[in-house]
Coordinates of C-alpha atoms in Angstrom, one line a residue:
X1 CA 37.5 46.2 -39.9
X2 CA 35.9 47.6 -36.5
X3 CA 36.3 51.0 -35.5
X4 CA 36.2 52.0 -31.8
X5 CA 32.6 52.7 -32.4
X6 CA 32.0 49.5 -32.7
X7 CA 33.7 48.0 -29.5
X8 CA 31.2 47.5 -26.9
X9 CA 31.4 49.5 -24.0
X10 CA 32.1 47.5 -20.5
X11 CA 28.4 47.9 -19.4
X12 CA 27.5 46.5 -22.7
X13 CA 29.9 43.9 -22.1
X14 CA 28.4 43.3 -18.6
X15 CA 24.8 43.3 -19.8
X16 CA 25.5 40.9 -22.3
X17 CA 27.4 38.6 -20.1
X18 CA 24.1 38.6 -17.4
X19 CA 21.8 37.9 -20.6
X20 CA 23.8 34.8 -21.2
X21 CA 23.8 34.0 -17.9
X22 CA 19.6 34.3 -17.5
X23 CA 19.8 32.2 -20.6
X24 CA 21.8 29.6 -19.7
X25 CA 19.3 29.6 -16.6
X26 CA 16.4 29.2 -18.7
X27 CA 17.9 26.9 -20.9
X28 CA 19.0 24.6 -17.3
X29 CA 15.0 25.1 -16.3
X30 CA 13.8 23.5 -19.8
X31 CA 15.9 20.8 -19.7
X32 CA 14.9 19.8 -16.0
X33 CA 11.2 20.1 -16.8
X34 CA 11.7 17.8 -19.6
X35 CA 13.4 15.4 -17.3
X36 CA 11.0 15.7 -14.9
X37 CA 7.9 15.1 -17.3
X38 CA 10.1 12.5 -19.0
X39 CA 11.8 10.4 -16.8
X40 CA 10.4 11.2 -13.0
X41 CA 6.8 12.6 -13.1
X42 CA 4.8 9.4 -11.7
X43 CA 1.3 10.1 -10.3
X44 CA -1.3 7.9 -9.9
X45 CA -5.2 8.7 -8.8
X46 CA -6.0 8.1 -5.5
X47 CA -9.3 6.6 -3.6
X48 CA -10.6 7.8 -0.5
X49 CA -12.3 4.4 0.6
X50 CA -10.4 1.1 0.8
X51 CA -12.3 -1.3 -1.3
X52 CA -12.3 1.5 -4.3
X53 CA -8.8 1.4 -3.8
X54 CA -8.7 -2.3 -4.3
X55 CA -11.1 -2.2 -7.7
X56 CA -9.1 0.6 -9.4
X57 CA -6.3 1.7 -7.8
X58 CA -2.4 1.0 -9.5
X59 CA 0.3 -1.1 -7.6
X60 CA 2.8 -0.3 -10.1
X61 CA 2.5 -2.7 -12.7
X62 CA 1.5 0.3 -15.7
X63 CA 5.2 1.4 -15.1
X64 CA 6.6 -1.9 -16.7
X65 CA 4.0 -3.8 -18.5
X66 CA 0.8 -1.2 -19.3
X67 CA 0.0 0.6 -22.8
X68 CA -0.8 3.8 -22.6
X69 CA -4.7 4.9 -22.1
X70 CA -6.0 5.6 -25.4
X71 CA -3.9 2.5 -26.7
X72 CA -6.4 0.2 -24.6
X73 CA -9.4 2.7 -25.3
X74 CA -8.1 2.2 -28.9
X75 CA -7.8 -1.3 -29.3
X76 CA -10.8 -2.8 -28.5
X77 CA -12.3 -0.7 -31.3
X78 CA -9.6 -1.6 -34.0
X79 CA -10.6 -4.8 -33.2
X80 CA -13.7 -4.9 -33.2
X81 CA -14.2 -8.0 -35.8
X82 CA -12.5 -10.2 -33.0
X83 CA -13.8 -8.9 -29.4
X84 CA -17.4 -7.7 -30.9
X85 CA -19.4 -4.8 -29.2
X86 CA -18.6 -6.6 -25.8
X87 CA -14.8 -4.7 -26.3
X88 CA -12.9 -5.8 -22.9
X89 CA -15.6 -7.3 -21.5
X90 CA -15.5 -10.2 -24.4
X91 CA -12.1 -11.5 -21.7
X92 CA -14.7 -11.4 -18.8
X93 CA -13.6 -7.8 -17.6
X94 CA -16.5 -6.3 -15.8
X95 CA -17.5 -3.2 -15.4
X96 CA -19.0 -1.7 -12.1
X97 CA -22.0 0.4 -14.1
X98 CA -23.1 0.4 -18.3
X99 CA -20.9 3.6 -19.9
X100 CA -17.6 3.4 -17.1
X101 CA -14.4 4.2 -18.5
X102 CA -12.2 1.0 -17.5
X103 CA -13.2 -2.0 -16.0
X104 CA -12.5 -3.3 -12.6
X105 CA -9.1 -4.5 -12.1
X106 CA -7.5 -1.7 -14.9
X107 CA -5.9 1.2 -12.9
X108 CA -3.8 4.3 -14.2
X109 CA -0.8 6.1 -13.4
X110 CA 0.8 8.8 -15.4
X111 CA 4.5 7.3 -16.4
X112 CA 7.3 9.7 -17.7
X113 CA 4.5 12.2 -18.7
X114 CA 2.0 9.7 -20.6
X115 CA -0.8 8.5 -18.8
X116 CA -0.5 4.1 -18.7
X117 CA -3.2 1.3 -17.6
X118 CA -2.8 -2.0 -16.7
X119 CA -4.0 -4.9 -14.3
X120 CA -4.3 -4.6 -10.6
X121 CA -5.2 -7.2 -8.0
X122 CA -9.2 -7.2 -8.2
X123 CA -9.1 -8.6 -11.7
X124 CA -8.9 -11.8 -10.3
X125 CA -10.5 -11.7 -7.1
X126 CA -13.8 -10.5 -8.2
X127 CA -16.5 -12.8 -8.9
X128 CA -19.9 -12.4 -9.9
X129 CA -23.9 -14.1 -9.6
X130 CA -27.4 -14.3 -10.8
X131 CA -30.4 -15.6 -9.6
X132 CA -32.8 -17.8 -11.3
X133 CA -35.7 -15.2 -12.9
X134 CA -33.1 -12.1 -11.8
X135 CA -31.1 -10.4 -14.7
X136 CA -28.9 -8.2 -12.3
X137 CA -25.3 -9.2 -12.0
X138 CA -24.1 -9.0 -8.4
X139 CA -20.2 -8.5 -7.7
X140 CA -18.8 -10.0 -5.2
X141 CA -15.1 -8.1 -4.2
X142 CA -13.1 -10.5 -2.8
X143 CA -14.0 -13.4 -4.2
X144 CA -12.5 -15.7 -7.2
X145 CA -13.3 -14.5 -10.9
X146 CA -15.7 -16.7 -12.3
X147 CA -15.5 -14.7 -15.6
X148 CA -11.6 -13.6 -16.6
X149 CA -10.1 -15.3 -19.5
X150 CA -6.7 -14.6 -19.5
X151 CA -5.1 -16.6 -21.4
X152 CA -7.0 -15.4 -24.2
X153 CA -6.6 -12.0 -23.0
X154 CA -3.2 -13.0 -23.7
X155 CA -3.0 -14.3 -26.8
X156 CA -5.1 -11.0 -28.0
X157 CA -2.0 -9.0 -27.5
X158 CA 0.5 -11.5 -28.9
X159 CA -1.6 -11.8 -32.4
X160 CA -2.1 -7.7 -32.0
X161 CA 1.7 -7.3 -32.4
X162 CA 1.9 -9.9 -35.4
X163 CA -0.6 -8.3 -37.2
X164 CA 0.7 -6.4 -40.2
X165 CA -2.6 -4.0 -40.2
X166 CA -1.2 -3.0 -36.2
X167 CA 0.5 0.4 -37.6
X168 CA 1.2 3.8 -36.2
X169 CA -1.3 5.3 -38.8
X170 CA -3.9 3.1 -37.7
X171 CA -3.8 3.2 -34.2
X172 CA -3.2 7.2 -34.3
X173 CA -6.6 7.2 -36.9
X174 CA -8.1 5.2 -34.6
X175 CA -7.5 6.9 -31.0
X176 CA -8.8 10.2 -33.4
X177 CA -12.1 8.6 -33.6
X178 CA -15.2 9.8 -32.2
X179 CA -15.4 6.2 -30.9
X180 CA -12.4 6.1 -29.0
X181 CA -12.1 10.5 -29.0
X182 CA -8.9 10.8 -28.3
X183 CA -8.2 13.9 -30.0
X184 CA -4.4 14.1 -30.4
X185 CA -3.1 17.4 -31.0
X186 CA 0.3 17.8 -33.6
X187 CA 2.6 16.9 -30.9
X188 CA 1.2 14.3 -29.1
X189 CA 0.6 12.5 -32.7
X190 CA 4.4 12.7 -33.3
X191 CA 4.9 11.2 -30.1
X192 CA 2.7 8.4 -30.6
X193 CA 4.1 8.1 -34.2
X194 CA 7.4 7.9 -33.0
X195 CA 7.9 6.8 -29.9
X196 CA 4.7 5.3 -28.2
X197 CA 3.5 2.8 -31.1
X198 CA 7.3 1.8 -31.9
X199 CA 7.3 0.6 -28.1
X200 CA 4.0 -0.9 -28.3
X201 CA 4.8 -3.0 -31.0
X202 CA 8.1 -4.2 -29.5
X203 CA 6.0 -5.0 -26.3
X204 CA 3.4 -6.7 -27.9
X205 CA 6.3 -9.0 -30.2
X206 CA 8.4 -9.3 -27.4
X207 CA 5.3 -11.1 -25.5
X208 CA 5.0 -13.1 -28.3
X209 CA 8.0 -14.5 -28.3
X210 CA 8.2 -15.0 -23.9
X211 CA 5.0 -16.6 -23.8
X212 CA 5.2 -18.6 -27.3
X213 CA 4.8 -21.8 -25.3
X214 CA 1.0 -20.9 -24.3
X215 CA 0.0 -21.8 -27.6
X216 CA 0.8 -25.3 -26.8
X217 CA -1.5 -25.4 -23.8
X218 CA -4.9 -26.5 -22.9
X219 CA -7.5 -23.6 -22.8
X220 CA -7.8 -22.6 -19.3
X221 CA -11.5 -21.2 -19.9
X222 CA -12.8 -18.9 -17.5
X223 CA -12.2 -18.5 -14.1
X224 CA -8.9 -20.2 -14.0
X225 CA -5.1 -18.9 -14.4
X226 CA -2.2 -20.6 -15.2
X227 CA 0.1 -19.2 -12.0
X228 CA 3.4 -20.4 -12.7
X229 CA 4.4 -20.8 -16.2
X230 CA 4.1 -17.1 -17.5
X231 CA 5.9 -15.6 -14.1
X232 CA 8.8 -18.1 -14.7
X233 CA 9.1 -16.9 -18.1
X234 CA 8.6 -13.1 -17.9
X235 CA 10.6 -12.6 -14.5
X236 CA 13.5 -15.6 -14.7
X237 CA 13.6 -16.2 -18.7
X238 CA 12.8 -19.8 -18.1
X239 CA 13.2 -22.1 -21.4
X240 CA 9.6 -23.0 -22.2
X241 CA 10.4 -25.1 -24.9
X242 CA 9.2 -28.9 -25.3
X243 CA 12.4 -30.1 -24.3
X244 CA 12.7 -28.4 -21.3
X245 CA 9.0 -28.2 -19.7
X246 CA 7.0 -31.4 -19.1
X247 CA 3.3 -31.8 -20.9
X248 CA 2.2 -32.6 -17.3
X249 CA 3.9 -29.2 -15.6
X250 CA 2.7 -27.1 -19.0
X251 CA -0.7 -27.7 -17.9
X252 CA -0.9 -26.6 -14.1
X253 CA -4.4 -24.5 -14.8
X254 CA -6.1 -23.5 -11.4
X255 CA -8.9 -21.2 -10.2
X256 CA -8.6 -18.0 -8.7
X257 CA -8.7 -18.1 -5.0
X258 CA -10.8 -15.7 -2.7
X259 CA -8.8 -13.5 -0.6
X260 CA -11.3 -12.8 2.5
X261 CA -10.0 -13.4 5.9
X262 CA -6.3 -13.1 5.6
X263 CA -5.1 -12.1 9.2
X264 CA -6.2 -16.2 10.2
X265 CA -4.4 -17.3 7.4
X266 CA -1.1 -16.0 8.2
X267 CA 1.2 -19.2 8.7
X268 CA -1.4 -21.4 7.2
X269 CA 0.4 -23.0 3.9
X270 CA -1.1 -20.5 1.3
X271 CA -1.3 -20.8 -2.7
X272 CA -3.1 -24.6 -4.0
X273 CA 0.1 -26.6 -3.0
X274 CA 0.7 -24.8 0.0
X275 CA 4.4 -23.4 -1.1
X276 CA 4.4 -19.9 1.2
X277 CA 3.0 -19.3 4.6
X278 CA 3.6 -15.8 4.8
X279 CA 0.6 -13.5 3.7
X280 CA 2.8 -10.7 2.4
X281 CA 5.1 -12.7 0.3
X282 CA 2.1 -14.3 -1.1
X283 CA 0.7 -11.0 -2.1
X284 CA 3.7 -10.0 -3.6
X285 CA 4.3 -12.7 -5.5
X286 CA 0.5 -12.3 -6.9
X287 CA 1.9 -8.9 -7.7
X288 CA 4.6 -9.9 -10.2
X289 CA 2.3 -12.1 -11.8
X290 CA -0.3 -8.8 -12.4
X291 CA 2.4 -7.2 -14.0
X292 CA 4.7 -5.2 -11.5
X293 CA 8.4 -5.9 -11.0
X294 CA 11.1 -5.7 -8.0
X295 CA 11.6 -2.3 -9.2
X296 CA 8.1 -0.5 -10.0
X297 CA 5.9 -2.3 -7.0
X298 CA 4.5 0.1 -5.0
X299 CA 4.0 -1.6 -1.7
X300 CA 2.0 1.1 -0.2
X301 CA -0.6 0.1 -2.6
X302 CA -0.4 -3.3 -1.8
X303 CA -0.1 -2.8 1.9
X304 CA -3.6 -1.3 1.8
X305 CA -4.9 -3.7 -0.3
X306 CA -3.9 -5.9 2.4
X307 CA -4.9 -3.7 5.2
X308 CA -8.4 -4.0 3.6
X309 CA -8.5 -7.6 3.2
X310 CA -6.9 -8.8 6.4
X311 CA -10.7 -8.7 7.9
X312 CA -12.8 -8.6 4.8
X313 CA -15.7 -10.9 5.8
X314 CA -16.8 -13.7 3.7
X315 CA -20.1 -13.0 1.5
X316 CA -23.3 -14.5 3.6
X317 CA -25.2 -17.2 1.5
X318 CA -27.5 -15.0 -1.1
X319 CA -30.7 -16.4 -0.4
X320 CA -30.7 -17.6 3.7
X321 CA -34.2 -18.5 2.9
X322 CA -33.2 -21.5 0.7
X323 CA -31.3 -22.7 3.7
X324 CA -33.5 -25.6 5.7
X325 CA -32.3 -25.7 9.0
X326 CA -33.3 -29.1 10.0
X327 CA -30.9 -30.3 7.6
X328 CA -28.0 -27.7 8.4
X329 CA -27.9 -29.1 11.9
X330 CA -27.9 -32.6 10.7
X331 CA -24.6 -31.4 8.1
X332 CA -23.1 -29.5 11.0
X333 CA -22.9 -32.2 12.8
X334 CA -21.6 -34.8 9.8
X335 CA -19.0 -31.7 8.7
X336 CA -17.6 -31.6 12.6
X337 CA -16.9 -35.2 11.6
X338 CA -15.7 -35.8 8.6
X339 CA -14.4 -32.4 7.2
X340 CA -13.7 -29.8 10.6
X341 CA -10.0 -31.5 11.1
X342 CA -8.7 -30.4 7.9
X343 CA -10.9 -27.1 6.5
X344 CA -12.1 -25.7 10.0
X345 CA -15.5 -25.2 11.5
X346 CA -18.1 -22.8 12.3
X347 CA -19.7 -22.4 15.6
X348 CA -22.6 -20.0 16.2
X349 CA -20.0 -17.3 16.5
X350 CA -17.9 -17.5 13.4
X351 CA -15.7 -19.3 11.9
X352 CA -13.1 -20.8 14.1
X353 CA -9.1 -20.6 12.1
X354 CA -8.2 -23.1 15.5
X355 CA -4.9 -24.9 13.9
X356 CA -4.5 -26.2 17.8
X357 CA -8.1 -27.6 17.7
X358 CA -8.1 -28.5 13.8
X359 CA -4.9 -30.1 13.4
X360 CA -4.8 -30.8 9.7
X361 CA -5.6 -27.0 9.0
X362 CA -3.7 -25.0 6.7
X363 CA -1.2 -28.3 6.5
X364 CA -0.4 -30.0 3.4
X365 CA -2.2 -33.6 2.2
X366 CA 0.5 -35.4 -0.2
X367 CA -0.5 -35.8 -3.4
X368 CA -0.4 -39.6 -3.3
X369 CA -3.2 -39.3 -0.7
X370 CA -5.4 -36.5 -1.9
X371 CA -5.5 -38.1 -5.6
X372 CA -6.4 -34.5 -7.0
X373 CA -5.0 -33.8 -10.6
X374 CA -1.2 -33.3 -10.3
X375 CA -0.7 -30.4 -13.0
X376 CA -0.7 -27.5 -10.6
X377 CA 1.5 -29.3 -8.3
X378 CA 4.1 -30.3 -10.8
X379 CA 3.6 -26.3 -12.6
X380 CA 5.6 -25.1 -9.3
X381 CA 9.2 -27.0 -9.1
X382 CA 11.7 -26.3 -6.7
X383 CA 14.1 -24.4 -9.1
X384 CA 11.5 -21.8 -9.6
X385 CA 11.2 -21.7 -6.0
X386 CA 14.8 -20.8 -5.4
X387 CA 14.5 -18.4 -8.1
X388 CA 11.8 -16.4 -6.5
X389 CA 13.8 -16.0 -3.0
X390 CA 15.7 -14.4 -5.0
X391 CA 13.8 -11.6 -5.4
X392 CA 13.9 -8.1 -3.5
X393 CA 17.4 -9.4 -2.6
X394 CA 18.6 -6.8 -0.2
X395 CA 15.4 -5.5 1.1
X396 CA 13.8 -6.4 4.3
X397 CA 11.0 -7.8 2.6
X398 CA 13.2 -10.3 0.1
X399 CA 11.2 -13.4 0.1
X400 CA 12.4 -16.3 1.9
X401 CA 9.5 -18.3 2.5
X402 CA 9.0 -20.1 -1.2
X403 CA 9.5 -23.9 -1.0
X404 CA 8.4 -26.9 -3.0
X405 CA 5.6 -29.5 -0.9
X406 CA 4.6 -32.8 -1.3
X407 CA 0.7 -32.4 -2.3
X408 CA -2.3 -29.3 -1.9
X409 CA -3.0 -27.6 0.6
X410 CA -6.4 -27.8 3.3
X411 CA -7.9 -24.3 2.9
X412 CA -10.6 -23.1 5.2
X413 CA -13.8 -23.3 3.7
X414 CA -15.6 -19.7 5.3
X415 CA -17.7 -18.4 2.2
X416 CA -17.0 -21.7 0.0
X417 CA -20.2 -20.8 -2.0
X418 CA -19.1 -18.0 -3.3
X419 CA -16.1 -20.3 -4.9
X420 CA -17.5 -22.7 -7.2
X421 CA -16.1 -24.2 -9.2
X422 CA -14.1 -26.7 -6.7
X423 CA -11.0 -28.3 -6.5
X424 CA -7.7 -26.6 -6.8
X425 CA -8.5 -26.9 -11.0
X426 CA -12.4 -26.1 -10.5
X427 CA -13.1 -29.5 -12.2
X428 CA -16.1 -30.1 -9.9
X429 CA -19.0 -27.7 -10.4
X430 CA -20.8 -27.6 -7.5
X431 CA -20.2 -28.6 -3.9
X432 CA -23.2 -31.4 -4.1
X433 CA -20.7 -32.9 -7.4
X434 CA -17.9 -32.8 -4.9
X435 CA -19.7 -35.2 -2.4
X436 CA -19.8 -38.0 -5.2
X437 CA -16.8 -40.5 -6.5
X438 CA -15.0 -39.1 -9.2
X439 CA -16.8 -41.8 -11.4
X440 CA -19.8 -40.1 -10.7
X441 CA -19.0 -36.3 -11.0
X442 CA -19.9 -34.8 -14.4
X443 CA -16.7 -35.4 -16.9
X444 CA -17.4 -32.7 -19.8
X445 CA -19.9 -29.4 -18.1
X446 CA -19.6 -26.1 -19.1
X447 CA -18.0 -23.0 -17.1
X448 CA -19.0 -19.5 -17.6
X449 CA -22.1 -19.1 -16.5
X450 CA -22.7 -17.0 -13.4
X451 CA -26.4 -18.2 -12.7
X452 CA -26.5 -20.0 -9.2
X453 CA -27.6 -23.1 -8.3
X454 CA -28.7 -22.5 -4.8
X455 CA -29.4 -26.1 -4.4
X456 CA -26.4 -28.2 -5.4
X457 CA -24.1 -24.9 -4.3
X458 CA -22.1 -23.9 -7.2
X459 CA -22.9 -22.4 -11.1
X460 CA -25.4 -23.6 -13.4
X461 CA -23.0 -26.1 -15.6
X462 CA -24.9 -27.9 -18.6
X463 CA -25.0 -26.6 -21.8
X464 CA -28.3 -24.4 -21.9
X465 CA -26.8 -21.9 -19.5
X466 CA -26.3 -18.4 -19.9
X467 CA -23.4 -16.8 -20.8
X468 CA -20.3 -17.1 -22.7
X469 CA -19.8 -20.9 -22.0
X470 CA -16.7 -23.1 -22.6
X471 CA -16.7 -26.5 -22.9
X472 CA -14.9 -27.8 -20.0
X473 CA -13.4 -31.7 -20.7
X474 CA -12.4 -33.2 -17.5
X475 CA -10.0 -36.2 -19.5
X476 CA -7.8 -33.4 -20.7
X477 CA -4.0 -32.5 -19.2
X478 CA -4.6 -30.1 -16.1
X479 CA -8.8 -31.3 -16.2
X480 CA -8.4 -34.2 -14.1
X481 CA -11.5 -34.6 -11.3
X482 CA -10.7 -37.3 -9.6
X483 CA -9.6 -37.1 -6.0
X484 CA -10.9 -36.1 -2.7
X485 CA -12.8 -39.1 -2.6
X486 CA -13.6 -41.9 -0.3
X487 CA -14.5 -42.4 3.6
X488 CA -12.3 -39.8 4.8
X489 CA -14.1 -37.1 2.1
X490 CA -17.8 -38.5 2.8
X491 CA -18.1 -39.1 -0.9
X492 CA -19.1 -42.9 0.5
X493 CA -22.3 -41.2 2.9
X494 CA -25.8 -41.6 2.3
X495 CA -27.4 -39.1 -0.3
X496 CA -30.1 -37.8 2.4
X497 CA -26.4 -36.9 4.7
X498 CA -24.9 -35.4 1.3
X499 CA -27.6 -33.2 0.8
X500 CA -27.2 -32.6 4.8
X501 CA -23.8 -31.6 3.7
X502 CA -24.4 -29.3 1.8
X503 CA -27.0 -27.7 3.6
X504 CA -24.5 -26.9 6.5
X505 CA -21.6 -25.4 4.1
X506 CA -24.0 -22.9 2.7
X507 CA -23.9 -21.5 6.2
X508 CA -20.0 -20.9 6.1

């Protein structure tokens, strides 16, 4: 029983009452801090200079699709028996200087509090060369990667999230490494225990399963993406079984374009078939396919990254030495004839974009006429392109502009040295290949070497090479050579006017 002594007196009453109160503040505080560092704190490091922005800056794609940091810092060194001391690089990731932290093309943002990776646009418009006698790489920003190999990139991950050894314990050991030095404290090991590898896992099966159908493929080999196929099953859930994909469309393997020079582009048809002519939907679409979604894009990203290449000049011929003149005025002259009306031309000026002077530029050439390997064209159907207008429905920038054509597109042709191997499937390795009948053109070379051939225009291709080469079979689905061929493509010329030919492009 109380007594009166014990009955609290009404400023003990009121005292007590503000303590709950400044409690129930606190308490409110905690729980929006944890919500903030949970579910809203996004940050993402920022570069001062455009063309740092475009080698390792985030447009959103960690948010969706990345692991977190010291999952990729981890992986490459659980792995070890499959990606050898090369780590990332062993999927042609590059890195600008020995001992950097993440290769080109990997950005971060932090992501409900945990710090995330994953793919940005320059890991595929980055390619690289060596000179004869000269072991230093040089990178060239811009242009097409001559060295990613994504699809085995790819199926990395997928076998990663089969593999029974893939636990919480090992990972968490592993990232506790002094190879990997993570150093989790007691907390942040519970978090990974519990909630980050759980997710990775799922992620990594999850991928598996989407992209099952990839194991049924052709290799792409280096330098060359599959566009289509993986965006119609990660964004639309596509059925990628046998019975409703075609052996012909399941093979649409193409190389990376170069992305220099975009402002003349704009209403040129854009992609290998030609199926946008709008620059910015283009680059969006490219976006989904690195990884970001309708929800996590960050435009402003992009619309720098597109601010920077709008005007980004072509790379200038590495050694204008090996260029004879003589024979560059003879090909300028042959090119004005038999190639200007479809890819352009350059005066002494620069390049001329004219579509009113070239009339064929940036226009479609059916397939039936162009003869080039169909895989790529039948990859993109006219289902997936209603799908994709589609997306951003209800924005301003929803695309609108995605459509199904009859053949490939005529590109210009301003730095087409830097983008070897050729054709829209880089089944021709060098330009001088290009300017012989399919017949003639070598059927089974060997991609991944970046050593240039400054004299037939394109990557060293036979089988004592440097570098990690694959064996590339031109008689296999997607491999096909044949086409641009004939009068109209000089393929029929003299060899002295080939090797004119070739001279002149080297000035583009």
């Amino acid at each position: 029983m109380s007594s009166d002594n014990d009955r609290k007196t009404p400023v003990e009453i009121a005292v007590a009452r503000h303590r709950r109160w400044w409690l129930a503040v606190v308490v409110m505080l905690l729980l929006a801090l944890v919500y903030y560092l949970v579910f809203v704190n996004q940050y993402v490091v920022a570069f001062k200079s455009q063309s740092e922005h475009f080698m390792h800056g985030s447009i959103g794609s960690e948010t969706a699709t990345g692991p977190p940091y010291w999952v990729f810092k981890a992986l490459p060194v659980m792995y070890a028996d499959k990606l050898g001391p090369e780590g990332w690089a062993r999927f042609g990731f590059l890195y600008e200087k020995p001992g950097d932290d993440l290769p080109i093309g990997v950005s971060r943002r932090v992501v409900s509090g945990v710090e995330r990776v994953w793919l940005n646009c320059s890991v595929c418009h980055v390619g690289t060369y060596r000179l004869s006698g000269d072991p230093v790489r040089h990178l060239i920003a811009g242009a097409p990667s001559n060295n990613l190999r994504l699809q085995e990139f790819i199926r990395f991950f997928i076998d990663v999230g089969r593999d029974p050894g893939f636990t919480a314990n090992t990972l968490i050991a592993t990232i506790d490494s002094p190879k990997v030095g993570g150093d989790l404290n007691v907390f942040e090991r519970l978090i990974y225990r519990y909630v980050v590898f759980p997710r990775v896992k799922s992620a990594f099966l999850d991928l598996g399963t989407q992209l099952d159908f990839v194991k049924r493929q052709e290799d792409w080999g280096p330098g060359r993406v599959d566009t289509f196929n993986p965006y119609k099953a990660l964004q639309f859930n596509f059925p990628m079984d046998e019975a409703h994909i075609s052996g012909a469309a399941l093979n649409g393997s193409s190389d990376y374009p170069a992305i220099w020079r975009q402002r003349p582009r704009e209403g040129m048809n854009l992609h290998w078939d030609g199926n946008n002519d709008s620059v910015a939907e283009r680059n969006l679409s490219a976006a989904l396919g690195a990884g970001v979604t309708p929800v996590t894009v960050d435009r402003a990203s992009i619309a720098r990254i597109e601010d920077w290449m709008w005007d980004l000049p072509s790379p200038p011929f590495p050694v204008a030495a090996k260029i004879d003149p003589a024979k560059a005025a003879e090909g300028k002259m042959l090119f004005m004839h038999y190639c200007a009306d479809c890819h352009g031309f350059k005066d002494a000026n620069d390049y001329s974009y004219d579509r009113q002077r070239f009339t064929r530029l940036g226009k479609t050439v059916p397939l039936a006429d162009i003869g080039t390997d169909a895989g790529r064209w039948t990859s993109y159907t006219a289902n997936f392109a209603a799908e994709q207008n589609l997306l951003y429905a209800g924005y301003p920038w929803r695309f609108s502009r995605f459509h199904k054509t009859d053949g490939y597109a005529n590109h210009p042709l301003d730095g087409i040295w830097a983008r070897s191997p050729y054709l829209h499937n880089g089944s021709v390795p060098t330009l001088r290949d290009l300017l012989e009948p399919s017949a003639k053109r070598p059927s089974v070379w060997f991609r991944g070497s970046d050593e240039f051939d400054l004299a037939k225009v394109g990557y060293r291709s036979d089988q004592s090479a440097g570098g990690d080469l694959f064996r590339y079979d031109t008689t296999r689905p997607g491999n096909g050579n044949a086409g641009h061929e004939g009068y109209r493509y000089g393929t029929e010329l003299p060899t002295a006017a080939k090797d004119a030919l070739v001279e002149y492009m080297k000035t583009l």
